[in-house]
C-alpha positions as MATLAB code, in Angstrom:
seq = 'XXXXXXXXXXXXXXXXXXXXXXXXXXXXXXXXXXXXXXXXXXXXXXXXXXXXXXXXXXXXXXXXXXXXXXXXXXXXXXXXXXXXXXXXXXXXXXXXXXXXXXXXXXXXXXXXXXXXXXXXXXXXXXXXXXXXXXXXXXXXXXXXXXXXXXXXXXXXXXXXXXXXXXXXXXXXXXXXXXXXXXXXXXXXXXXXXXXXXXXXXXXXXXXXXXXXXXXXXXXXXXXXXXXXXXXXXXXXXXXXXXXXXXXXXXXXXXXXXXXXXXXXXXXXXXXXXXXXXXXXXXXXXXXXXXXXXXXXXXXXXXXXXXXXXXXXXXXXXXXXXXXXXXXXXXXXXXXXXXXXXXXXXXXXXXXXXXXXXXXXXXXXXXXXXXXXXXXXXXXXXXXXXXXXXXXXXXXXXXXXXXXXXXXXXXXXXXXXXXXXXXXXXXXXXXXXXXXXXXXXXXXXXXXXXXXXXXXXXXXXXXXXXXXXXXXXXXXXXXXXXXXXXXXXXXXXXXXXXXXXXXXXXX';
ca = [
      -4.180   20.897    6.245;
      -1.472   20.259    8.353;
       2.128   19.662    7.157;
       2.613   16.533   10.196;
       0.014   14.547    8.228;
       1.690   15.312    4.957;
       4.756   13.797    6.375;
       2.785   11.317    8.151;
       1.815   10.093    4.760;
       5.349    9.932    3.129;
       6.947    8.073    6.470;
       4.126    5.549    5.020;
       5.017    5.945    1.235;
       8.238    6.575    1.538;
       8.768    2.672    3.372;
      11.061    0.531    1.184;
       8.265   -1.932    0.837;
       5.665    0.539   -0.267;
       8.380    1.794   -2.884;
       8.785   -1.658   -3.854;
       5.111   -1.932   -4.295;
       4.368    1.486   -5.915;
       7.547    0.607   -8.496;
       5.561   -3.235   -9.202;
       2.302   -0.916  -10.012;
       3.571    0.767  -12.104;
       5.254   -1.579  -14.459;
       1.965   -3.470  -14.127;
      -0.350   -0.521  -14.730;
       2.398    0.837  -17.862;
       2.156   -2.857  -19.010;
      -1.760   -2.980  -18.789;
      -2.191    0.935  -20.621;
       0.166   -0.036  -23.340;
      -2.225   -3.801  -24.012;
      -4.859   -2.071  -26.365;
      -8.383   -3.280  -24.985;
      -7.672   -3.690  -21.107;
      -7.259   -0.394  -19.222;
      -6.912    0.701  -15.653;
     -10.385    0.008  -14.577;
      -9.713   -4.026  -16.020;
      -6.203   -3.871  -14.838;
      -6.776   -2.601  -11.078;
     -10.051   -5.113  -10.961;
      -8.118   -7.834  -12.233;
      -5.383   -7.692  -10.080;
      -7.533   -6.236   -6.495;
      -7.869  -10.239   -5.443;
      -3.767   -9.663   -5.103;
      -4.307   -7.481   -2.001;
      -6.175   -9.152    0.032;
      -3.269  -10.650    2.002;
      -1.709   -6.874    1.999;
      -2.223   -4.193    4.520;
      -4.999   -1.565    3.227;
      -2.165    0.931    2.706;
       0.114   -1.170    1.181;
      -2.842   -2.118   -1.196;
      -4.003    1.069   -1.769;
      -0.612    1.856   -2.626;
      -0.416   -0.702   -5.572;
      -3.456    0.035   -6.824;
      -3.031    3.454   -7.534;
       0.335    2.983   -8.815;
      -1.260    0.437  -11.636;
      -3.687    3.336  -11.965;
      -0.892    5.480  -12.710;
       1.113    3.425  -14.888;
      -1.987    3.210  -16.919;
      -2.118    6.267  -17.791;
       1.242    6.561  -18.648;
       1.261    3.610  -20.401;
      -1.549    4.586  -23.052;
       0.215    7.023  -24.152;
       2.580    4.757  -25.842;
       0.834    2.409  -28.232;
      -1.135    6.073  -29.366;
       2.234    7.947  -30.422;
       3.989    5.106  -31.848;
       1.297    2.349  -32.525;
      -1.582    4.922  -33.416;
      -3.516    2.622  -31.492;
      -4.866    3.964  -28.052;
      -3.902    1.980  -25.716;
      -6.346    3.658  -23.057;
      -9.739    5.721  -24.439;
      -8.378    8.811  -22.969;
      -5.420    8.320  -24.900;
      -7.522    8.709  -28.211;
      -6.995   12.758  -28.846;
      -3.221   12.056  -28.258;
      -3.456    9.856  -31.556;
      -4.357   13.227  -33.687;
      -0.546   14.253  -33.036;
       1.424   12.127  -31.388;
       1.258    9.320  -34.550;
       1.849   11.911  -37.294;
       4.936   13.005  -34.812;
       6.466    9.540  -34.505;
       6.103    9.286  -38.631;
       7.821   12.106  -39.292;
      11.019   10.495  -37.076;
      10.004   12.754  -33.659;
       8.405    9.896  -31.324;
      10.784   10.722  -29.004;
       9.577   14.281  -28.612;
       6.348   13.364  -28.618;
       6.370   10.707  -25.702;
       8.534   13.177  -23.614;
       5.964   15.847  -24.072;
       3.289   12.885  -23.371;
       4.906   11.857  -20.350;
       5.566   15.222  -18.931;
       2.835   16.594  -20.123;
       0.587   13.520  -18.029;
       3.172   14.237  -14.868;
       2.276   17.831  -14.613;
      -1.455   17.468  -14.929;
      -1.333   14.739  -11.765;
       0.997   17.060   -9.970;
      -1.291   19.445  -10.235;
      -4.694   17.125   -9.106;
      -2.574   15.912   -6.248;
      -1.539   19.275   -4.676;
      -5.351   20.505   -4.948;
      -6.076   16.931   -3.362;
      -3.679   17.485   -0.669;
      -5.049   20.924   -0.174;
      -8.986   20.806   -0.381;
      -9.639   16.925    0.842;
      -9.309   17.270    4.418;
     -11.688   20.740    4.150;
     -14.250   18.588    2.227;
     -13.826   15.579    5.060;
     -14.573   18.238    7.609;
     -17.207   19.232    6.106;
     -18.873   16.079    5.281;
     -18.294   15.117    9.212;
     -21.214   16.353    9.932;
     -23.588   14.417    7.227;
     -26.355   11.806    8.710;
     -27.781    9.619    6.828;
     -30.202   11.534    4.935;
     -26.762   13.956    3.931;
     -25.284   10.856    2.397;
     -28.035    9.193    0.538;
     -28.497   12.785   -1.130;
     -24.757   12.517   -1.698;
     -25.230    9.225   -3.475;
     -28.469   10.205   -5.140;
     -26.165   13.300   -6.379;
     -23.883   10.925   -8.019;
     -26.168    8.798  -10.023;
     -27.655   11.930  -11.110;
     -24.547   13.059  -12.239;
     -23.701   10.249  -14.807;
     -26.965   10.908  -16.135;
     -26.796   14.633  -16.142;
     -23.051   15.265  -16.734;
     -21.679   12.177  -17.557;
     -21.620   12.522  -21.172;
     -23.287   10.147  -23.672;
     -27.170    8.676  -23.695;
     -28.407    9.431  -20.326;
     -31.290    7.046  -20.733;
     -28.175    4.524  -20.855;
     -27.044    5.820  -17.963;
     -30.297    5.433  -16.287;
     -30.679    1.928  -17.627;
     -26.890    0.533  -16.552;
     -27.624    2.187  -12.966;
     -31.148    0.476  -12.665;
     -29.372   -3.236  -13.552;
     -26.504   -2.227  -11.128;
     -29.353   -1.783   -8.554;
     -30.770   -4.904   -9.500;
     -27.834   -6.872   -9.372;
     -27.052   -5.602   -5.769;
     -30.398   -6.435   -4.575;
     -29.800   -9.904   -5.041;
     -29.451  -12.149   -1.939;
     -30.647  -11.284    1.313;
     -32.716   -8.476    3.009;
     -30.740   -7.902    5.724;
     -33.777   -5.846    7.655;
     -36.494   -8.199    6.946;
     -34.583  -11.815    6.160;
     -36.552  -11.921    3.565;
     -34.758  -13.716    0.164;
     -34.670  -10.968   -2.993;
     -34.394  -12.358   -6.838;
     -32.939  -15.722   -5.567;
     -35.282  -17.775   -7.737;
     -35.007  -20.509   -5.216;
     -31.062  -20.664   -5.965;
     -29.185  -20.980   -2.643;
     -26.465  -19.849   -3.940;
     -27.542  -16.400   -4.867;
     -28.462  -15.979   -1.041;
     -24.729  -13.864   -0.271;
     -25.613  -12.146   -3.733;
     -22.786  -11.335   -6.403;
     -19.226  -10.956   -5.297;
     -18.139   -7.360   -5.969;
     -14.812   -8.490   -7.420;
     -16.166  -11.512   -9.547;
     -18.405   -8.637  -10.999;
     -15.861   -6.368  -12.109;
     -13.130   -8.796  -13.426;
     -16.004  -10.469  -15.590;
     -17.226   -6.515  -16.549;
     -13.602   -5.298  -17.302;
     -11.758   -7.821  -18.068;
     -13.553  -10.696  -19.710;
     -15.653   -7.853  -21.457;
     -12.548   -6.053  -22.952;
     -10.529   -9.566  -23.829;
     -13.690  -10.509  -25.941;
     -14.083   -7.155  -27.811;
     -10.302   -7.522  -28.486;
     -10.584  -10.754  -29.951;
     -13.552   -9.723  -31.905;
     -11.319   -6.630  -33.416;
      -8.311   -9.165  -34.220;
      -5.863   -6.208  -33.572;
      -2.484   -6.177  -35.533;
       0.330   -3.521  -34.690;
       2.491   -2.036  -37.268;
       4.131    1.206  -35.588;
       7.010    3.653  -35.935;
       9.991    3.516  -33.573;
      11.420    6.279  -31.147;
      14.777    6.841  -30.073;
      15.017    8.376  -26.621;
      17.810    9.813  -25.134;
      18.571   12.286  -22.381;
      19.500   14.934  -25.271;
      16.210   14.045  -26.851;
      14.409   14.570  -22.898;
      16.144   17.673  -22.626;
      15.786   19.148  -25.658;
      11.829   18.655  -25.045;
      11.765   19.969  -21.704;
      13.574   22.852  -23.016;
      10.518   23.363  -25.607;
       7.595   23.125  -23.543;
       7.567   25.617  -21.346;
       6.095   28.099  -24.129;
       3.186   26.015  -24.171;
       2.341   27.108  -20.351;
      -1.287   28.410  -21.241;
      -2.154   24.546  -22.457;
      -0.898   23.436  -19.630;
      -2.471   25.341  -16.966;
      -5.967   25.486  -19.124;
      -5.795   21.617  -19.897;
      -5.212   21.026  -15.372;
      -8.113   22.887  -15.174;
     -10.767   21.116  -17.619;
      -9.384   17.912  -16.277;
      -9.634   18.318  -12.728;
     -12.944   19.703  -13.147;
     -14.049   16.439  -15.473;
     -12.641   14.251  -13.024;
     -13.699   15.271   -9.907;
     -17.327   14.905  -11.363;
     -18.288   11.485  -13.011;
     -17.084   12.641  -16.438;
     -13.714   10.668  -16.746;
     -10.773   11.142  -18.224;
     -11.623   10.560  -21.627;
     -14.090   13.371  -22.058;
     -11.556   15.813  -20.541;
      -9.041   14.688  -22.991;
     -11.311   15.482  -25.801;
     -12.231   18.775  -24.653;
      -9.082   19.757  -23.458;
      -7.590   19.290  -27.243;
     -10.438   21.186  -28.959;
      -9.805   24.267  -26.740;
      -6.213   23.807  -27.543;
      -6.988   24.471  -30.811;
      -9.490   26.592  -31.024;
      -6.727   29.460  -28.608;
      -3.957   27.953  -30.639;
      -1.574   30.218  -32.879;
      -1.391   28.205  -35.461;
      -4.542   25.547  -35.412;
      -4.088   24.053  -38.973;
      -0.809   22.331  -37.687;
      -3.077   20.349  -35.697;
      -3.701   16.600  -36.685;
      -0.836   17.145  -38.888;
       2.071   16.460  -35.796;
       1.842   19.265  -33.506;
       3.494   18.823  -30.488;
       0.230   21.097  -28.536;
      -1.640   18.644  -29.546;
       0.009   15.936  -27.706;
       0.233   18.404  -24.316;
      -3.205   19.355  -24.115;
      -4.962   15.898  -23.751;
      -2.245   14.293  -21.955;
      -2.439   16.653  -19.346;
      -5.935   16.616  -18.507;
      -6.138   12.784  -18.906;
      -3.840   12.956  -15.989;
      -5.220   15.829  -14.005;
      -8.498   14.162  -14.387;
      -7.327   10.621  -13.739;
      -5.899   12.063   -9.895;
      -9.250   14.070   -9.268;
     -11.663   11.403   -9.595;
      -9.866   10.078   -6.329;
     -10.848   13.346   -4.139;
     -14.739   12.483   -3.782;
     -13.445    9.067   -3.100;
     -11.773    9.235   -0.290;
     -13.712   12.317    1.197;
     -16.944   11.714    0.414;
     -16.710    7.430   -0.347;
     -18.046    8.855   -4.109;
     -15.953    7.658   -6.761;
     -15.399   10.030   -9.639;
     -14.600    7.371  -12.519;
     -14.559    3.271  -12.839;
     -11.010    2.624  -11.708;
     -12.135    4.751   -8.497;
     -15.147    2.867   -8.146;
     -13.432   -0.304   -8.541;
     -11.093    0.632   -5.890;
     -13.776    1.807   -3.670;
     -15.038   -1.710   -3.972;
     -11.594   -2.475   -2.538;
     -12.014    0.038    0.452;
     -14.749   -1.892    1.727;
     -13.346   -5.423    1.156;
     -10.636   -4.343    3.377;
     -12.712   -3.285    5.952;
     -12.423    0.343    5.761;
     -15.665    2.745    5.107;
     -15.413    5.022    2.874;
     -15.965    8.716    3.151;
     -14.819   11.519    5.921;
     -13.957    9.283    8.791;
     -11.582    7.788    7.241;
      -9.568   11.219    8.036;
     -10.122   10.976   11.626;
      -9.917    6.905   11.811;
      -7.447    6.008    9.200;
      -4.997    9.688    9.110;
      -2.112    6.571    8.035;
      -3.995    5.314    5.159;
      -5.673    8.397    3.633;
      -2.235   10.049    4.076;
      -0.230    7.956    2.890;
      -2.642    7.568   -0.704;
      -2.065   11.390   -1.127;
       1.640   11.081   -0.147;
       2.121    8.166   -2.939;
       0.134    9.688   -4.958;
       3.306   12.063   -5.403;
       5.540    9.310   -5.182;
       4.073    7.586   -7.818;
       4.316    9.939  -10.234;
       7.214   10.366   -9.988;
       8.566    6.880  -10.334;
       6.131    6.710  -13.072;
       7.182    9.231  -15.409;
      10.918    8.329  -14.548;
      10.210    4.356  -15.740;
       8.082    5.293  -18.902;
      11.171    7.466  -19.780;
      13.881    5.099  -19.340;
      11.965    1.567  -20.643;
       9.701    3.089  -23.695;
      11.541    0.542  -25.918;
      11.214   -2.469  -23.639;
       7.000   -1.301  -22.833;
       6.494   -0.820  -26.468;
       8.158   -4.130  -27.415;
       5.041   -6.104  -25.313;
       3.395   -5.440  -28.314;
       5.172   -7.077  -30.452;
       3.943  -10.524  -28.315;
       1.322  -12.458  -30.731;
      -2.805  -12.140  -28.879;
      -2.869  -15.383  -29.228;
      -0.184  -15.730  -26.128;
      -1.589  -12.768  -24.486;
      -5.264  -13.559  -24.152;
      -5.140  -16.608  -22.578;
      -2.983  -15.497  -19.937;
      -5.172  -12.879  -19.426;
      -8.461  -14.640  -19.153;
      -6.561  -17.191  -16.844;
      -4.931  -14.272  -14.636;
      -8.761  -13.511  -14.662;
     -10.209  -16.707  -13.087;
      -7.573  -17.113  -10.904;
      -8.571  -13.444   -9.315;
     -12.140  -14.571   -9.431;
     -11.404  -18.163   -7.856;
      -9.490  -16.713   -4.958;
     -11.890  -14.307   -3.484;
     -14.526  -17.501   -2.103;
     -12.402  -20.652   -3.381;
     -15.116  -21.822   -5.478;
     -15.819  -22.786   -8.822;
     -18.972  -20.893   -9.086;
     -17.552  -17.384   -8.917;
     -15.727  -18.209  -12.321;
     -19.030  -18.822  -14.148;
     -20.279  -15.659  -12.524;
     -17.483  -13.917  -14.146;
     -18.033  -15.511  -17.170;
     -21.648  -14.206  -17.329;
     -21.055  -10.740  -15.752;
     -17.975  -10.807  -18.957;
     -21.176  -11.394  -21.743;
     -22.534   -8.583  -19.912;
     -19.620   -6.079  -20.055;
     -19.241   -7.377  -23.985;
     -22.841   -6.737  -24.771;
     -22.675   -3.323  -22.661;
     -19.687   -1.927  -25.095;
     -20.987   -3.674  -28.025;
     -24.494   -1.390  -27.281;
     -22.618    1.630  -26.356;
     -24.194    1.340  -22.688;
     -21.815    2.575  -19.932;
     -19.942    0.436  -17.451;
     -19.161    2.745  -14.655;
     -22.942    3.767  -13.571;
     -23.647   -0.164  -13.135;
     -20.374   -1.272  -11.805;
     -21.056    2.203   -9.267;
     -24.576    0.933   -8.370;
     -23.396   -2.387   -7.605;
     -20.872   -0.928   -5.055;
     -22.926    1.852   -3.285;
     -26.570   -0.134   -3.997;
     -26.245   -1.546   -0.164;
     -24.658    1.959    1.168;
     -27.218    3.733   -0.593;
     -30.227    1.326    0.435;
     -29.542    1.502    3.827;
     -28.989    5.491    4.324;
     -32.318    5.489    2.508;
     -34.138    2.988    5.161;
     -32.233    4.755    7.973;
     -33.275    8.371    7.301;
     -37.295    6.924    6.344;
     -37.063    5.417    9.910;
     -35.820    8.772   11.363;
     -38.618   10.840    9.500;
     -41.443    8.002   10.339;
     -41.302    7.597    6.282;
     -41.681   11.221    5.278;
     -39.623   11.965    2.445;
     -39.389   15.856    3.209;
     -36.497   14.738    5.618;
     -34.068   15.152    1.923;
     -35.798   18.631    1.660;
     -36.141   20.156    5.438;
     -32.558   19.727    6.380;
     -30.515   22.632    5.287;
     -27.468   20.126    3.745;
     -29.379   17.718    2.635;
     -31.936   19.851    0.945;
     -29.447   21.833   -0.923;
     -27.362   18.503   -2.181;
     -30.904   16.567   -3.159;
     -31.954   19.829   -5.116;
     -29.002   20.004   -7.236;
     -29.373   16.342   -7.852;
     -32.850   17.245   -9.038;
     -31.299   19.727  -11.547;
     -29.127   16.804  -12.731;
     -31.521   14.404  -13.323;
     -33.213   16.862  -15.323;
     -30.924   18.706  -17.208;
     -30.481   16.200  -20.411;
     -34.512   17.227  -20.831;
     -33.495   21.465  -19.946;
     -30.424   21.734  -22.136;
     -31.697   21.144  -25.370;
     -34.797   22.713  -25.019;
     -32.704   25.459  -23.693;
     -30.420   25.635  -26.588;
     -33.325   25.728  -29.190;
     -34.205   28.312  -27.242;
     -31.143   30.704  -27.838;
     -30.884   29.006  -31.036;
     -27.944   27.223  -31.030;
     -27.695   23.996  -32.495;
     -27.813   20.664  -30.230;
     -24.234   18.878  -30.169;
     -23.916   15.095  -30.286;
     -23.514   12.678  -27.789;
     -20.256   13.367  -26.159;
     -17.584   10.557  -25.720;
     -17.458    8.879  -22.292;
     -15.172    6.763  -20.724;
     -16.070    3.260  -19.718;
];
């Protein structure tokens, strides 16, 4: 890594309209985490139609910023509300609620907010250091390299992803279905059109993901008919300080929680699993683990930090490798390609001013972020007190406006529409999002590598085997695919008892 393209990237960042840009994100994104029921997968694929006037880096820019904010923002509505306002945000319920009862929100959102600043801090500085070695690296794929690489992601939501991996398998095959649709570029020849000329460009990327996220969500909301009743917090710098002042002693969480969630995020596991597993281990090393679930302030640190840690990793295959690592990267990645840029290692060598300047406002970002949760809790946690009924319908019509803009036609709401049944019936089933929203972005990418390397090899599929890269990458992908059938048979067989389905998030 060298420090010029470091500085490269904060000349970008640091530009007063970028700062006004990353500042707009994250009030968005704080706004969208503290709404129960949307989320920064919905709120980033909502609001990606809004940057298709911007440059990419400008874009990018917001984007993660509302990202960020997100996760900030859930934090909120959990401590005071005891309502996540994000999945991830779930664990931080155990303690953070209890907290704000017994009069301490203010403690607890400090050690939430701090707690989510280090664990990005630290995801960004391993980001900064270890993405342009992976780029270098994956400089020299072809395309059989990066059709293993995608076949290695699949197989990781089904393998590692957490929950049913036959769901997994099932939400990737529709994704692949649903980005077959249109036409064969190669042959010309028409693909599940059923004699529909409109179907001939396929679905729109965005239309997909605003119906998925946000219709989806906005109709499981209503369904729930969420009320909020919630304590209050009083923050003050004495209050920040005397926090900061605490939480030092809990360095061990800290650096353990960074850990789990950089390692959850940077494979498809998410942020919420992380968060789960982050406050269990908490616990289980703790001093004094009866105090959890009862207000203990570990118990806020722990998830909050690997939410966060996670939340930054899942952008390091992005941007090296074009793999996203969780839906609000995937959703972005969608946004990569709208804009023109391909994802993955040349991006380094074509684009230093872009991919710089994400890592460069990635720190940036963070910092405004946990700077404006501090000083505006009261006015963020107020949006709550804003009846659903006025709330929804802006929503759904911020929704259709997005979808309307990206082809100015009246058909791409009605898409959404559907694709939002879809997303409702996918959470009301427990199926996961992010595999099918994933195969409808890399289904062409992945397609394509697959036809290019079958041409190369005359249609032998040893060429994902022969070659020394792609052998290794397709193997492990093998492994992954198989491990939900290895692990329990492997557990019986040291006779330990088979967990339940893990959390995921969506």
């Amino acid at each position: 890594m060298g420090f010029e393209n470091l500085l490269l990237g904060f000349q970008v960042a640091l530009q007063p309209h970028n700062l006004l840009l990353a500042v707009i994100g994250v009030a968005l994104g704080t706004i969208i985490g503290v709404l129960p029921g949307l989320g920064g997968a919905n709120g980033v694929a909502i609001l990606l139609p809004l940057t298709f006037s911007m440059p990419p880096t400008s874009a990018i820019i917001l984007l993660t910023s509302i990202y960020w904010g997100a996760l900030f923002g859930g934090a909120i509505t959990s401590i005071l509300f005891n309502i996540p306002g994000e999945p991830w945000s779930v664990a931080t319920t155990f303690d953070g609620f209890p907290m704000a009862r017994r009069g301490e929100g203010g403690p607890a959102l400090t050690a939430a907010f701090t707690s989510s600043f280090v664990g990005a801090l630290f995801s960004v500085i391993l980001i900064t250091l270890f993405a342009p070695i992976l780029a270098e690296v994956a400089l020299k794929f072809g395309p059989p390299e990066f059709f293993a690489i995608q076949l290695l992601t699949f197989s990781s939501f089904i393998g590692l992803g957490g929950g049913s991996p036959l769901k997994s398998l099932v939400s990737i095959l529709i994704g692949f279905i649903l980005a077959s649709v249109g036409l064969d570029i190669v042959t010309g020849a028409l693909r599940l059109t059923f004699g529909f000329t409109d179907l001939m460009k396929g679905f729109d990327f965005i239309v997909a993901v605003i119906g998925l996220f946000g219709i989806g969500e906005i109709l499981l909301t209503m369904e729930e008919g969420l009320s909020f009743k919630g304590a209050s917090a009083k923050m003050s710098p004495r209050v920040v300080w005397d926090t900061w002042h605490i939480l030092p002693r809990y360095w061990r969480t800290f650096l353990r929680s960074c850990f789990i969630g950089f390692w959850m995020g940077f494979k498809p596991g998410g942020a919420t699993p992380a968060s789960f597993m982050s406050y269990a281990f908490a616990k289980r090393f703790s001093r004094h683990p009866e105090r959890f679930g009862k207000g203990e302030i570990e118990g806020v640190v722990a998830p909050e930090t690997a939410a966060h840690a996670a939340g930054g990793a899942s952008l390091l295959p992005m941007i090296t490798l074009g793999i996203p690592g969780s839906p609000t990267a995937a959703v972005m990645l969608g946004g990569l390609i709208i804009w023109g840029l391909q994802p993955g290692p040349m991006l380094f060598k074509e684009k230093p001013e872009f991919v710089w300047g994400l890592i460069a406002s990635m720190y940036t970002g963070n910092v405004i972020g946990v700077i404006m949760v501090l000083a505006f809790v009261p006015a963020f946690a107020a949006i709550l007190r804003v009846p659903f009924a006025i709330l929804t319908p802006l929503i759904i019509s911020i929704c259709a406006v997005g979808a309307y803009s990206v082809n100015g036609r009246m058909l791409d709401i009605w898409y959404m529409l559907i694709f939002g049944v879809i997303g409702y019936a996918f959470k009301k089933l427990d199926y996961p999002l992010a595999p099918l929203v994933l195969a409808l972005v890399l289904g062409d990418l992945a397609e394509n590598a697959l036809r290019q390397s079958l041409i190369i090899s005359q249609g032998s599929l040893l060429i994902f085997f022969v070659r020394p890269i792609s052998g290794a990458i397709t193997a492990v992908a093998l492994f992954f695919f198989a491990l939900p059938v290895i692990t329990p048979w492997w557990r019986r067989l040291r006779g330990v008892s088979v967990p339940d389905v893990s959390p995921r998030e969506t």
